[in-house]
mmCIF file with all atom_site columns, C-alpha atoms in Angstrom:
data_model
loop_
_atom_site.group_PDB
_atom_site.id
_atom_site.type_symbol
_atom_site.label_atom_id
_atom_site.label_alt_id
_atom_site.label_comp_id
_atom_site.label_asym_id
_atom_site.label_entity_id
_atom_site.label_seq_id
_atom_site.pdbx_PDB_ins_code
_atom_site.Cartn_x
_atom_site.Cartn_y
_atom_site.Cartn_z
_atom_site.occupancy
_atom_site.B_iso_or_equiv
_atom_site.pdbx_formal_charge
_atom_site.auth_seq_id
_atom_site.auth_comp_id
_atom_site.auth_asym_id
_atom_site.auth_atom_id
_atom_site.pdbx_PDB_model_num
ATOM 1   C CA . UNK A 1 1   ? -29.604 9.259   -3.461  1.00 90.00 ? 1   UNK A CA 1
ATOM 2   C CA . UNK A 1 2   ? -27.115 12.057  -3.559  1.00 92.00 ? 2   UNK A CA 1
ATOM 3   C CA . UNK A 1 3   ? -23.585 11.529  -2.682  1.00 93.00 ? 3   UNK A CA 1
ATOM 4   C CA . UNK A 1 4   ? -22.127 13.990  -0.345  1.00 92.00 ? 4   UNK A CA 1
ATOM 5   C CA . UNK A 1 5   ? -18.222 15.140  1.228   1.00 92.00 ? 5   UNK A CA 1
ATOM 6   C CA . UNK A 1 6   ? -18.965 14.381  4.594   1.00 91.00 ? 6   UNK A CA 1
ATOM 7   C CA . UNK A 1 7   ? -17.373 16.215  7.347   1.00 90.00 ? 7   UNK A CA 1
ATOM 8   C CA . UNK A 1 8   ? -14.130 15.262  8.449   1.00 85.00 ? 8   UNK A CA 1
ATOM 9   C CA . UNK A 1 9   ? -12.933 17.839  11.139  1.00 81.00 ? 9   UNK A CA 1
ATOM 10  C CA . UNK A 1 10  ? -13.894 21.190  12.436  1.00 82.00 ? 10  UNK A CA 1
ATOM 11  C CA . UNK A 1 11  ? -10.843 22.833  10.419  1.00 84.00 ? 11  UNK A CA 1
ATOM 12  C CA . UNK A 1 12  ? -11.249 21.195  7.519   1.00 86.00 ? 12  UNK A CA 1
ATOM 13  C CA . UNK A 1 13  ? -13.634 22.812  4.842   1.00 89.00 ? 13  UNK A CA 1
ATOM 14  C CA . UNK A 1 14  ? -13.050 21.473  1.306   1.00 89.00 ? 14  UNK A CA 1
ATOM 15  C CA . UNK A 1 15  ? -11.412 18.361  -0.239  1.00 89.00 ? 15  UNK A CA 1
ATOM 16  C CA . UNK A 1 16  ? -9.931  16.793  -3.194  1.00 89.00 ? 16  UNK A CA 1
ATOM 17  C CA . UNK A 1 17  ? -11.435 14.480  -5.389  1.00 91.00 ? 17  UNK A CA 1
ATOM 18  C CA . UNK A 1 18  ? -8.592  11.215  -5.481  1.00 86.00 ? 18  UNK A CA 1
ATOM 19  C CA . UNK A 1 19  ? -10.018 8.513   -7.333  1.00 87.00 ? 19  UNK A CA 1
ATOM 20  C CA . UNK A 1 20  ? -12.767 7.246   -8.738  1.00 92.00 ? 20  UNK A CA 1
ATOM 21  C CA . UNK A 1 21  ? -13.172 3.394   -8.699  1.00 92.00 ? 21  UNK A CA 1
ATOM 22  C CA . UNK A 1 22  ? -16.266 3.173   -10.695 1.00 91.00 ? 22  UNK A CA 1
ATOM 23  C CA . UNK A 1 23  ? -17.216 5.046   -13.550 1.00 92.00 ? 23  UNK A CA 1
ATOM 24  C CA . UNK A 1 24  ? -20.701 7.312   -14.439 1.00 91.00 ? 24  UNK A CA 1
ATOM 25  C CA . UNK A 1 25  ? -23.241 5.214   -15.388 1.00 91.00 ? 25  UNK A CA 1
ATOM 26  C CA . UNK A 1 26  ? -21.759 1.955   -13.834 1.00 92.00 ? 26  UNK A CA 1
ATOM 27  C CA . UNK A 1 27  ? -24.264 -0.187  -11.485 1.00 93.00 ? 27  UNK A CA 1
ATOM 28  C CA . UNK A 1 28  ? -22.522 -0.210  -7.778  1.00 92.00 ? 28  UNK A CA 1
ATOM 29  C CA . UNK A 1 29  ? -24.220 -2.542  -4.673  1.00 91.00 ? 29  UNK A CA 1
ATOM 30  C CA . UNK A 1 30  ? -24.193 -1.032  -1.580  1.00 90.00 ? 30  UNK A CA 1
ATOM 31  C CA . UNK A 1 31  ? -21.348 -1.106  0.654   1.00 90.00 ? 31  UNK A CA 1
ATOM 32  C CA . UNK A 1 32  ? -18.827 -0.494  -2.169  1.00 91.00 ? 32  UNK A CA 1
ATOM 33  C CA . UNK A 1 33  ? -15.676 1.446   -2.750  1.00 91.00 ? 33  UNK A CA 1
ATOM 34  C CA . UNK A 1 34  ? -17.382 4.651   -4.765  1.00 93.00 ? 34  UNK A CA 1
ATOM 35  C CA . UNK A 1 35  ? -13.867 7.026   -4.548  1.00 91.00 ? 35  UNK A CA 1
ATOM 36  C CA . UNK A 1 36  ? -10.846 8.280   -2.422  1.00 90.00 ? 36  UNK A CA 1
ATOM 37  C CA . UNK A 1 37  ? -11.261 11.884  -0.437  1.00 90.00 ? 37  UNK A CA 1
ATOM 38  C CA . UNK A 1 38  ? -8.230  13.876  0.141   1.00 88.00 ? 38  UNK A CA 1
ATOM 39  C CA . UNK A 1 39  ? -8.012  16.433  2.663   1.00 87.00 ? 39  UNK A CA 1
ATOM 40  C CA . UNK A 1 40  ? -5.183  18.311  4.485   1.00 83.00 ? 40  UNK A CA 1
ATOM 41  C CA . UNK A 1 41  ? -5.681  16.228  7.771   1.00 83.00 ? 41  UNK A CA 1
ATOM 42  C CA . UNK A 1 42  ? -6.497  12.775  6.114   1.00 84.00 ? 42  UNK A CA 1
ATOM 43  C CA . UNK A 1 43  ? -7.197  10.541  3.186   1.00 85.00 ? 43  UNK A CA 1
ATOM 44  C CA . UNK A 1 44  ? -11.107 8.905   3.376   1.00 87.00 ? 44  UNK A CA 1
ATOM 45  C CA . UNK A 1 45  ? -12.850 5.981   1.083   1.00 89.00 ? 45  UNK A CA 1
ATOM 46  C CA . UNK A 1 46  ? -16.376 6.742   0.754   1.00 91.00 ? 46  UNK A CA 1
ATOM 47  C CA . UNK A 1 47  ? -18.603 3.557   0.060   1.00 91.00 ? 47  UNK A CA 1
ATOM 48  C CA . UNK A 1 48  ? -21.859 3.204   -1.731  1.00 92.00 ? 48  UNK A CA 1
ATOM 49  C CA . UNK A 1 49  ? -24.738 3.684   0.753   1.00 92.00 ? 49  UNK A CA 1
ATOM 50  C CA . UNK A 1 50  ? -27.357 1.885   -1.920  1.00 91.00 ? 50  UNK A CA 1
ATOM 51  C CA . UNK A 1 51  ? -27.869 -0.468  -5.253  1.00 92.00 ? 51  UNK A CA 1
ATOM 52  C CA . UNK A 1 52  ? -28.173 1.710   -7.980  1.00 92.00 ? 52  UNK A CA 1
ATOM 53  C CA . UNK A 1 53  ? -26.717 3.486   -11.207 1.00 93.00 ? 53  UNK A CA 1
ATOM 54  C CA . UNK A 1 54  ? -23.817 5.850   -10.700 1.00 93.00 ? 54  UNK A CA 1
ATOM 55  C CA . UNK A 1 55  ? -23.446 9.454   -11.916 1.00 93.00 ? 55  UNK A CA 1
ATOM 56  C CA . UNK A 1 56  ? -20.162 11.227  -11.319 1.00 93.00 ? 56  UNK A CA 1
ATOM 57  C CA . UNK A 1 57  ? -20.787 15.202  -10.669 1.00 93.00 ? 57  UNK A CA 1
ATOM 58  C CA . UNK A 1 58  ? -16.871 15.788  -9.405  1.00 92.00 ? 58  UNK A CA 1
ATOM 59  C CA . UNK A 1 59  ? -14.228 14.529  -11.421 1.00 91.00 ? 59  UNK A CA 1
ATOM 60  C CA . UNK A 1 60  ? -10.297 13.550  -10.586 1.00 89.00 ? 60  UNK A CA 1
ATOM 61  C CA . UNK A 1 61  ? -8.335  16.248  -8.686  1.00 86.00 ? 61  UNK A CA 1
ATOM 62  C CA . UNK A 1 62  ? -11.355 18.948  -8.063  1.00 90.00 ? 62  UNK A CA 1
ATOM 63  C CA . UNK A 1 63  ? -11.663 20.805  -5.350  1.00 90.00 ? 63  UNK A CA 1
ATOM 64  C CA . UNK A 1 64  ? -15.086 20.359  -3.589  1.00 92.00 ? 64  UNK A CA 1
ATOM 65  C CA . UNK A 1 65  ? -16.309 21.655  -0.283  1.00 92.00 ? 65  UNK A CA 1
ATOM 66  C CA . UNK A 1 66  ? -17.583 20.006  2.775   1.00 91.00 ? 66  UNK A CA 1
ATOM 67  C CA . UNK A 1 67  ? -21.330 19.045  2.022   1.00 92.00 ? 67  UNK A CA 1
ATOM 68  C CA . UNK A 1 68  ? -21.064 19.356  -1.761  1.00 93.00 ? 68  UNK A CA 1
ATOM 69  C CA . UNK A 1 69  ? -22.827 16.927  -3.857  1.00 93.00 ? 69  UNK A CA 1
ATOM 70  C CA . UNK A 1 70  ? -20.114 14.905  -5.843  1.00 94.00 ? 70  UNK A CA 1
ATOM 71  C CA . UNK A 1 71  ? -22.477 11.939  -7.532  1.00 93.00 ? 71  UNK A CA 1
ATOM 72  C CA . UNK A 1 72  ? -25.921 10.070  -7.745  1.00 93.00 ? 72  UNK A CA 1
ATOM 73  C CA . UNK A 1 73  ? -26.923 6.492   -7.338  1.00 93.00 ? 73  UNK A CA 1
ATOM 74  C CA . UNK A 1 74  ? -30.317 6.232   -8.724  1.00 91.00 ? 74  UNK A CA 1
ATOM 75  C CA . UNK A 1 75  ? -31.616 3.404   -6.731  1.00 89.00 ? 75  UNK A CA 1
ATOM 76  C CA . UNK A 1 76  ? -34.669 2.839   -9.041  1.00 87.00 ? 76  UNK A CA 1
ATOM 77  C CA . UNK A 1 77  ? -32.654 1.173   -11.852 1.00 80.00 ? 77  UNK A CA 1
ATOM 78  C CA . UNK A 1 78  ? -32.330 -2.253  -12.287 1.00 79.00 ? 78  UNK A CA 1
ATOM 79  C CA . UNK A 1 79  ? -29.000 -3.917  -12.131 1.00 74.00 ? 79  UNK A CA 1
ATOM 80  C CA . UNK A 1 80  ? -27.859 -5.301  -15.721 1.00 74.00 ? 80  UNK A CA 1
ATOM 81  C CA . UNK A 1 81  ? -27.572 -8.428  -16.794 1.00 66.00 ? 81  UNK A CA 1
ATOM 82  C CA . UNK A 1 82  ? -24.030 -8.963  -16.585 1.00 61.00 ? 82  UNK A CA 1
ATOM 83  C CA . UNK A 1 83  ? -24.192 -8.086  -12.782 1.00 59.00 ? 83  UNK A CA 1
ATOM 84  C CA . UNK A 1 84  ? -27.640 -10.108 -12.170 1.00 59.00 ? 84  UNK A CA 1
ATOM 85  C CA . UNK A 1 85  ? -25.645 -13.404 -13.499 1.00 60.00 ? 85  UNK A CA 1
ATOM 86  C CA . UNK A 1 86  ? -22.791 -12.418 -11.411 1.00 61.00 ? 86  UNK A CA 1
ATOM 87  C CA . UNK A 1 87  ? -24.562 -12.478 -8.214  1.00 56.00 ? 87  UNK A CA 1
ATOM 88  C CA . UNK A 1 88  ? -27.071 -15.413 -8.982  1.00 56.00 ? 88  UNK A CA 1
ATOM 89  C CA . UNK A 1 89  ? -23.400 -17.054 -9.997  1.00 59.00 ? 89  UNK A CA 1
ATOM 90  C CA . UNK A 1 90  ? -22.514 -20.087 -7.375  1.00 49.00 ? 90  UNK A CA 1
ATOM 91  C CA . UNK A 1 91  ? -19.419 -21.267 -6.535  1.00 50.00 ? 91  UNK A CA 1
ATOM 92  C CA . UNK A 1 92  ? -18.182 -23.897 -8.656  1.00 54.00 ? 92  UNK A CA 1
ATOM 93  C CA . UNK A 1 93  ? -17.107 -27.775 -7.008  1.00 51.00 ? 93  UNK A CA 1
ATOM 94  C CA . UNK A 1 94  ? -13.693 -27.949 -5.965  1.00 48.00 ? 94  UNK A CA 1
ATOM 95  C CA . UNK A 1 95  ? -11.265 -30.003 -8.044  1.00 50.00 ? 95  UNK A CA 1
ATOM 96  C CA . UNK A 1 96  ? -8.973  -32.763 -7.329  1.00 45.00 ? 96  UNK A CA 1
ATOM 97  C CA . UNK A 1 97  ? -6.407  -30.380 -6.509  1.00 46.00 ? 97  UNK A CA 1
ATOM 98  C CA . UNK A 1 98  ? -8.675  -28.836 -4.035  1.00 57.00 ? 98  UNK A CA 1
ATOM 99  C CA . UNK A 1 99  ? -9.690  -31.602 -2.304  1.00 65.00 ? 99  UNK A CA 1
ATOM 100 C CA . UNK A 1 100 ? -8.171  -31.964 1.467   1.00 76.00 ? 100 UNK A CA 1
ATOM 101 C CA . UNK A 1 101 ? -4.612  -33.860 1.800   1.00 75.00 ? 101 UNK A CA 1
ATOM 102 C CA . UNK A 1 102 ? -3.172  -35.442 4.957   1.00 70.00 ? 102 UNK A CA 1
ATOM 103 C CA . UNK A 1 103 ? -0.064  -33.873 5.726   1.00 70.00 ? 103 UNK A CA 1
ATOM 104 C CA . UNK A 1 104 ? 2.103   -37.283 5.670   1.00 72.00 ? 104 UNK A CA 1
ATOM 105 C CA . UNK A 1 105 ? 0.613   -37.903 2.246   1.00 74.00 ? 105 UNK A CA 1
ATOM 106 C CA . UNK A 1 106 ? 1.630   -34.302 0.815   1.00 79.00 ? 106 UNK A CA 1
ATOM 107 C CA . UNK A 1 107 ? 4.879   -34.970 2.281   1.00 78.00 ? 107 UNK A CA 1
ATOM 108 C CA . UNK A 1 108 ? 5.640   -38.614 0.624   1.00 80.00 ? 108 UNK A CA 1
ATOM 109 C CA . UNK A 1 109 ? 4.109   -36.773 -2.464  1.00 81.00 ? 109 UNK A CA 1
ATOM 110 C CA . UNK A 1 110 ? 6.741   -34.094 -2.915  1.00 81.00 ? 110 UNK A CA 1
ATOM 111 C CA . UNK A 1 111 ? 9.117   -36.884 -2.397  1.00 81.00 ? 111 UNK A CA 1
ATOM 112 C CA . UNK A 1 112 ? 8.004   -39.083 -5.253  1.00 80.00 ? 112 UNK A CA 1
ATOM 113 C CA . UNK A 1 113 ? 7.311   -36.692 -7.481  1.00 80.00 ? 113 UNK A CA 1
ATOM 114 C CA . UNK A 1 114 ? 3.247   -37.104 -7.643  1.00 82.00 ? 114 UNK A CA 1
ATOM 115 C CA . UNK A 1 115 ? 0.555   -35.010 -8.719  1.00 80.00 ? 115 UNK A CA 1
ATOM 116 C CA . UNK A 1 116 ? -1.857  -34.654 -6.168  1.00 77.00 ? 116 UNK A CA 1
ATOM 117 C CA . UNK A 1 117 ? -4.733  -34.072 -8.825  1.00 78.00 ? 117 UNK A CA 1
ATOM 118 C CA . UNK A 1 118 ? -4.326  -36.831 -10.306 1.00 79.00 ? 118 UNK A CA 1
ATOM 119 C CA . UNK A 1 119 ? -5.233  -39.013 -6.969  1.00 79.00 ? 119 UNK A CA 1
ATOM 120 C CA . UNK A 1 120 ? -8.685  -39.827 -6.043  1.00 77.00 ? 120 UNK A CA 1
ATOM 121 C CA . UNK A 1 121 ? -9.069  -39.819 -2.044  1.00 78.00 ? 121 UNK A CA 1
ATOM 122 C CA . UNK A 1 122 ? -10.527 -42.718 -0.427  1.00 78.00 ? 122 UNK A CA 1
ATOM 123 C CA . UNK A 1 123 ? -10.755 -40.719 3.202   1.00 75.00 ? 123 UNK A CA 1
ATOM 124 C CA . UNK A 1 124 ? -13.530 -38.678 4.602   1.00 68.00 ? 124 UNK A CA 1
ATOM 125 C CA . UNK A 1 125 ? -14.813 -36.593 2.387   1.00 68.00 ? 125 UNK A CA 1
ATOM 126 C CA . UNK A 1 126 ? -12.492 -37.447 -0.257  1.00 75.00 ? 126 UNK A CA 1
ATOM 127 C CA . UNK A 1 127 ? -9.027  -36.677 2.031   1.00 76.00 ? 127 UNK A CA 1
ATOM 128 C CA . UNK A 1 128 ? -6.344  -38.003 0.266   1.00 81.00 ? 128 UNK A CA 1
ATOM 129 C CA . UNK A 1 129 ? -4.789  -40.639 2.244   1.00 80.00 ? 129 UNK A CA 1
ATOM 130 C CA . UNK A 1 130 ? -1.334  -41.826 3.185   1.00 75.00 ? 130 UNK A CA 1
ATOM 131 C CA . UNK A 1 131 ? -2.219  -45.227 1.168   1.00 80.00 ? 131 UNK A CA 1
ATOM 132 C CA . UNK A 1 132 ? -3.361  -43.334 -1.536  1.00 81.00 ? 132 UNK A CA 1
ATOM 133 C CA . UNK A 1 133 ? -0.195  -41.510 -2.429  1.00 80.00 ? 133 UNK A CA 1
ATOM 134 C CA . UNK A 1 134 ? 1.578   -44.945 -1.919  1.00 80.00 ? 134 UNK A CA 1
ATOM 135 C CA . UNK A 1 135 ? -0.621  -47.048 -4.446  1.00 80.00 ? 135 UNK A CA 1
ATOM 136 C CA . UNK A 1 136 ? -0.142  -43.619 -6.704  1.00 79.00 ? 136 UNK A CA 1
ATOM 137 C CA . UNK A 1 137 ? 2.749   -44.426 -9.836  1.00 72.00 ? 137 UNK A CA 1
ATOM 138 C CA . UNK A 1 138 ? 5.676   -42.085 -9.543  1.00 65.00 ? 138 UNK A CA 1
ATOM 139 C CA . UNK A 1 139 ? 5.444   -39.748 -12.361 1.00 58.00 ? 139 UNK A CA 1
ATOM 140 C CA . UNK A 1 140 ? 8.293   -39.591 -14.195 1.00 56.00 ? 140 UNK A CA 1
ATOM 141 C CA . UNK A 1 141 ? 11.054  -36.133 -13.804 1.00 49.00 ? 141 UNK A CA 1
ATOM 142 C CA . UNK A 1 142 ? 11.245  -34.319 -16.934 1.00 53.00 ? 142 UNK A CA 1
ATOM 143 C CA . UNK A 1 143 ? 14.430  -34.328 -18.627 1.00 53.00 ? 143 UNK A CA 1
ATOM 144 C CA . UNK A 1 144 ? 16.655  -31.444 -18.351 1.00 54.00 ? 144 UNK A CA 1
ATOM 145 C CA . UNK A 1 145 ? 17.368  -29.863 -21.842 1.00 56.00 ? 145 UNK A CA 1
ATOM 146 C CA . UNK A 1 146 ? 20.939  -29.609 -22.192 1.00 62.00 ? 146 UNK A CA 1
ATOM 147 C CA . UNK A 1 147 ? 22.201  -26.101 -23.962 1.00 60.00 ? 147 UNK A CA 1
ATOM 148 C CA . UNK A 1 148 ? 23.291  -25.642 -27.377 1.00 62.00 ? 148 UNK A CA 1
ATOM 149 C CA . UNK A 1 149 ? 26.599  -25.940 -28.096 1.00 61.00 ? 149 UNK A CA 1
ATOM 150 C CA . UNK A 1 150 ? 27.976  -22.785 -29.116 1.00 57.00 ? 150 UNK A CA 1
ATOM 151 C CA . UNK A 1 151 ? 28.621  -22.107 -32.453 1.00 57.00 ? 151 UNK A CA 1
ATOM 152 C CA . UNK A 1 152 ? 32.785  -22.687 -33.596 1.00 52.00 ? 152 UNK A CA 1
ATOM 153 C CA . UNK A 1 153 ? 32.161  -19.353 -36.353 1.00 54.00 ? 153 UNK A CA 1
ATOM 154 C CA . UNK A 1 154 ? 30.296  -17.401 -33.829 1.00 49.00 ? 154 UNK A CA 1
ATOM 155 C CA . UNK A 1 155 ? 32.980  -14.371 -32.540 1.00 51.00 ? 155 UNK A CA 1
ATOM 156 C CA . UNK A 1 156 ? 32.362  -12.083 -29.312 1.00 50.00 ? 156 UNK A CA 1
ATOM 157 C CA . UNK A 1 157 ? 31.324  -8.502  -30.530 1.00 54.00 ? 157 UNK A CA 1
ATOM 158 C CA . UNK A 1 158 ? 32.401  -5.632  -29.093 1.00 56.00 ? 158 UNK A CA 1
ATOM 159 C CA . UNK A 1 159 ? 30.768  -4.291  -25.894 1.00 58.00 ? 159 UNK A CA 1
ATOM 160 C CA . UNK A 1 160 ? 28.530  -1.183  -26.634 1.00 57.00 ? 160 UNK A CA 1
ATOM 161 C CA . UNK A 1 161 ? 29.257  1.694   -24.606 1.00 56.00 ? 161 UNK A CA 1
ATOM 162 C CA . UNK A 1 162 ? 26.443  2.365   -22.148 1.00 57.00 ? 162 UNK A CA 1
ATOM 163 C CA . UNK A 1 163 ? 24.879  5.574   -23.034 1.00 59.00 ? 163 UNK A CA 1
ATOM 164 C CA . UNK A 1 164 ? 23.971  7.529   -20.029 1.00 60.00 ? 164 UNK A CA 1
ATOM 165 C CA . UNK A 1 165 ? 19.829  7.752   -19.262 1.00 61.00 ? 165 UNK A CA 1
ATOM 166 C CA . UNK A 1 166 ? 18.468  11.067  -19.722 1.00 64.00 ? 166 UNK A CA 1
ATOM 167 C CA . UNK A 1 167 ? 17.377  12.416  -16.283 1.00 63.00 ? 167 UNK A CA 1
ATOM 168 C CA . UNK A 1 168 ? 14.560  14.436  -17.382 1.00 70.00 ? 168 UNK A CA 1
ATOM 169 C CA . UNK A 1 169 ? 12.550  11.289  -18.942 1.00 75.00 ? 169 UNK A CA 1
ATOM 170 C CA . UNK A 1 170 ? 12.691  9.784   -14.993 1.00 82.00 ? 170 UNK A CA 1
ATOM 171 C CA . UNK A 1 171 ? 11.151  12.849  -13.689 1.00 86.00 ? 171 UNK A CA 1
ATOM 172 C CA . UNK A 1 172 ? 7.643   13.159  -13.151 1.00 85.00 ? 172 UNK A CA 1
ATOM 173 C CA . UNK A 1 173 ? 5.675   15.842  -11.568 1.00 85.00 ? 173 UNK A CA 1
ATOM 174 C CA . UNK A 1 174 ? 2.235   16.140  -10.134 1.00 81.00 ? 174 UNK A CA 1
ATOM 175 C CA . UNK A 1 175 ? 0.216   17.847  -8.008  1.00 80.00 ? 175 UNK A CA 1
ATOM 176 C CA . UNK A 1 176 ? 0.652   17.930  -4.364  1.00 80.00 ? 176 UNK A CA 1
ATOM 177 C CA . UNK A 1 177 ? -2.050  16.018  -2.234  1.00 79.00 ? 177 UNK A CA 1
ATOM 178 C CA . UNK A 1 178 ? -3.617  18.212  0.414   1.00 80.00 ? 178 UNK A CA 1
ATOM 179 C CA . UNK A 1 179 ? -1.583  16.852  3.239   1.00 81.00 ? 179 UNK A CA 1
ATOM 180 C CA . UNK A 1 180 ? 1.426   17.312  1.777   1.00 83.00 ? 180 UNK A CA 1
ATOM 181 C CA . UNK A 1 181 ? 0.995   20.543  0.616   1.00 83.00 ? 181 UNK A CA 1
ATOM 182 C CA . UNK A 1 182 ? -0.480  21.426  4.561   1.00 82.00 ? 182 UNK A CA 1
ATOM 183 C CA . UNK A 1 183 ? 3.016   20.168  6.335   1.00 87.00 ? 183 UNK A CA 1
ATOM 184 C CA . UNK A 1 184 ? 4.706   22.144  3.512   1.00 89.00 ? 184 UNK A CA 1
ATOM 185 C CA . UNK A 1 185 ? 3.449   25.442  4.590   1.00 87.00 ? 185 UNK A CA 1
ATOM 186 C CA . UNK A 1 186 ? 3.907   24.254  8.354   1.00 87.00 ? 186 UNK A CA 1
ATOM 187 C CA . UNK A 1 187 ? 7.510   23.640  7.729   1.00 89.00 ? 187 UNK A CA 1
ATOM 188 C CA . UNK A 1 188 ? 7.750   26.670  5.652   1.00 90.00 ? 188 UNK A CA 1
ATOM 189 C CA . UNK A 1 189 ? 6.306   29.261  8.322   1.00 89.00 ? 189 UNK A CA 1
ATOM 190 C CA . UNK A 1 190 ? 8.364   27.275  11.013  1.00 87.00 ? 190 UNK A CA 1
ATOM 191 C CA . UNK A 1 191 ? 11.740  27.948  9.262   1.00 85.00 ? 191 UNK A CA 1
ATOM 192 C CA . UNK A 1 192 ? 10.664  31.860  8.834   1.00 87.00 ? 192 UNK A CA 1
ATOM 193 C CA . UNK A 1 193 ? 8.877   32.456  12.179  1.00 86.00 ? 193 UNK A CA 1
ATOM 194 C CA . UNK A 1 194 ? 11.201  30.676  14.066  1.00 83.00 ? 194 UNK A CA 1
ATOM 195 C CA . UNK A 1 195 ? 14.187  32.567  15.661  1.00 79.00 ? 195 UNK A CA 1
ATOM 196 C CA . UNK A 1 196 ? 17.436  30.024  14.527  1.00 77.00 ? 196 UNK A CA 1
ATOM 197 C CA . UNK A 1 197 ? 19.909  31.767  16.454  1.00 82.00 ? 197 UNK A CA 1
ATOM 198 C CA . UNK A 1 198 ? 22.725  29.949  19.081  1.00 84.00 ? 198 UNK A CA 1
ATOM 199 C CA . UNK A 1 199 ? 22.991  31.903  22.594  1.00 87.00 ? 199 UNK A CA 1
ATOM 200 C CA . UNK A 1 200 ? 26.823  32.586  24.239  1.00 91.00 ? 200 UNK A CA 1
ATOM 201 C CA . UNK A 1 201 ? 27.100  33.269  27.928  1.00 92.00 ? 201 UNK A CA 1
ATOM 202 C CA . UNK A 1 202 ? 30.850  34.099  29.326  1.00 94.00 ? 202 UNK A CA 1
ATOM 203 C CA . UNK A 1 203 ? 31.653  34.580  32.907  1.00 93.00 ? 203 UNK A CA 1
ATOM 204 C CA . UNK A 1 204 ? 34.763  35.455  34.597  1.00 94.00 ? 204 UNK A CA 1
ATOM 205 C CA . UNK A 1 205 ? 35.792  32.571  36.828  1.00 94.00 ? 205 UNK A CA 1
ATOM 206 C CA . UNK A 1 206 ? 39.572  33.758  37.652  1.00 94.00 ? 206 UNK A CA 1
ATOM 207 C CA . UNK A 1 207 ? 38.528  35.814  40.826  1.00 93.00 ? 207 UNK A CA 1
ATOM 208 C CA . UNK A 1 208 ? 36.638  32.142  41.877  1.00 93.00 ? 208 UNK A CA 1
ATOM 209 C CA . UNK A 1 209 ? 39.832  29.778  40.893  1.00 93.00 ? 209 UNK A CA 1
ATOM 210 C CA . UNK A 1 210 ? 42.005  31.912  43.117  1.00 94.00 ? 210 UNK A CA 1
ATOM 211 C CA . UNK A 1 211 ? 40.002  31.553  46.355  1.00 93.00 ? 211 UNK A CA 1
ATOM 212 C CA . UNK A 1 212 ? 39.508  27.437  45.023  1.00 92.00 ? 212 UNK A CA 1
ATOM 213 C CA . UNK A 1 213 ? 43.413  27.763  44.910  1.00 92.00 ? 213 UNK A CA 1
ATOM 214 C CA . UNK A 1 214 ? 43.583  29.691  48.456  1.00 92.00 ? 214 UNK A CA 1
ATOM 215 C CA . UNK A 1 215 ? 41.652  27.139  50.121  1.00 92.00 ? 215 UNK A CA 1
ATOM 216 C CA . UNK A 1 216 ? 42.583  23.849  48.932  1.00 90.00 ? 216 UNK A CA 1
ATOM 217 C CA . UNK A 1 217 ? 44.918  22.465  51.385  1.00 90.00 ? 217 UNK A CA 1
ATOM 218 C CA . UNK A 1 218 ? 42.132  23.568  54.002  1.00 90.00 ? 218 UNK A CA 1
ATOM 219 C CA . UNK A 1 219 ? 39.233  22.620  52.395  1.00 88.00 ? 219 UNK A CA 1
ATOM 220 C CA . UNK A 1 220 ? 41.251  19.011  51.628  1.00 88.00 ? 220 UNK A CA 1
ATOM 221 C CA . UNK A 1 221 ? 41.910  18.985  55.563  1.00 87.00 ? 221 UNK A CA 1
#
């Protein structure tokens, strides 16, 4: 079975290669997480569409077009061992410490100090009870380790000057991802296409604030 970029968008021709979550020659089941798609528009997962042995044509950060073939499954292989025995694998008994606890009983046991997993519960299907937590013996609070005395020889050293971090070993660079890089140039050809100008209009009002002036007591009348 060939693994294929599937199409995304009308405008949208190629992609990026994110991430691999399984390596060539690993066995994937179907339904899981093969890699992560980048394109200028959006980010995709693409899942495993079969059982089968994986083989990686595209690797990390190529540039593949819409349709391409990036990777195999071979679904005539047999699963290994390892992932046989982790499927066949059941789920193993829950624990004292899993087993179901009234409320009351959790409460009175934070109270007391009792570990919960070390009760056997006489409810329904083993529900540790109210009565159980009571009949339980309070276990013991640890001591609290006191700290050393300070030694009487022992004198304060100096305080080393702080030495200022170097600002290139915090900077990082890497590629752009396709979407990025897409509202880049938008924001780019914006600033230069775009006229960024301010518009002034004056008018001369005084021939209108002399009749406003004529007329007032008239108009007010």
């Amino acid at each position: 079975m060939e693994i294929k970029v599937p199409p995304v968008g009308e405008s949208v021709f190629e992609a990026v290669i994110g991430k691999w979550h399984k390596a060539s020659g690993d066995f994937v089941r179907k339904d899981e997480l093969l890699l992560e798609l980048e394109t200028d528009k959006i980010n995709l997962e693409i899942q495993a569409e079969a059982d089968g042995i994986l083989t990686i044509a595209a690797q990390p950060g190529e540039t593949v077009q819409i349709g391409a073939v990036i990777g195999t499954i071979d679904e005539s292989a047999q699963a290994p061992a390892a992932a046989k025995k982790e499927t066949e694998e059941k789920t193993p008994p829950p624990t004292k410490s899993e087993s179901p606890v009234n409320p009351a009983a959790a409460k009175l046991a934070r109270e007391k100090g009792i570990d919960l997993s070390t009760i056997s519960g006489t409810g329904k299907e083993g529900r540790i009870t109210l009565e159980d937590v009571q009949r339980a013996p309070e276990t013991p609070a640890p001591a609290k380790a006191e700290p050393p005395a300070p030694h009487p020889q022992a004198t304060a050293t100096p305080e080393q000057p702080k030495t200022k971090p170097d600002a290139d070993a915090r900077i990082t660079r890497q590629p752009m991802t396709p979407i990025r890089k897409k509202i880049a140039e938008r924001l780019l050809s914006v600033r230069q296409q775009t006229a960024m100008l301010t518009t002034f209009n004056e008018a001369d009002m005084s021939r209108v604030l002399a009749l406003r002036q004529k007329h007032r007591d008239h108009f007010q009348k």
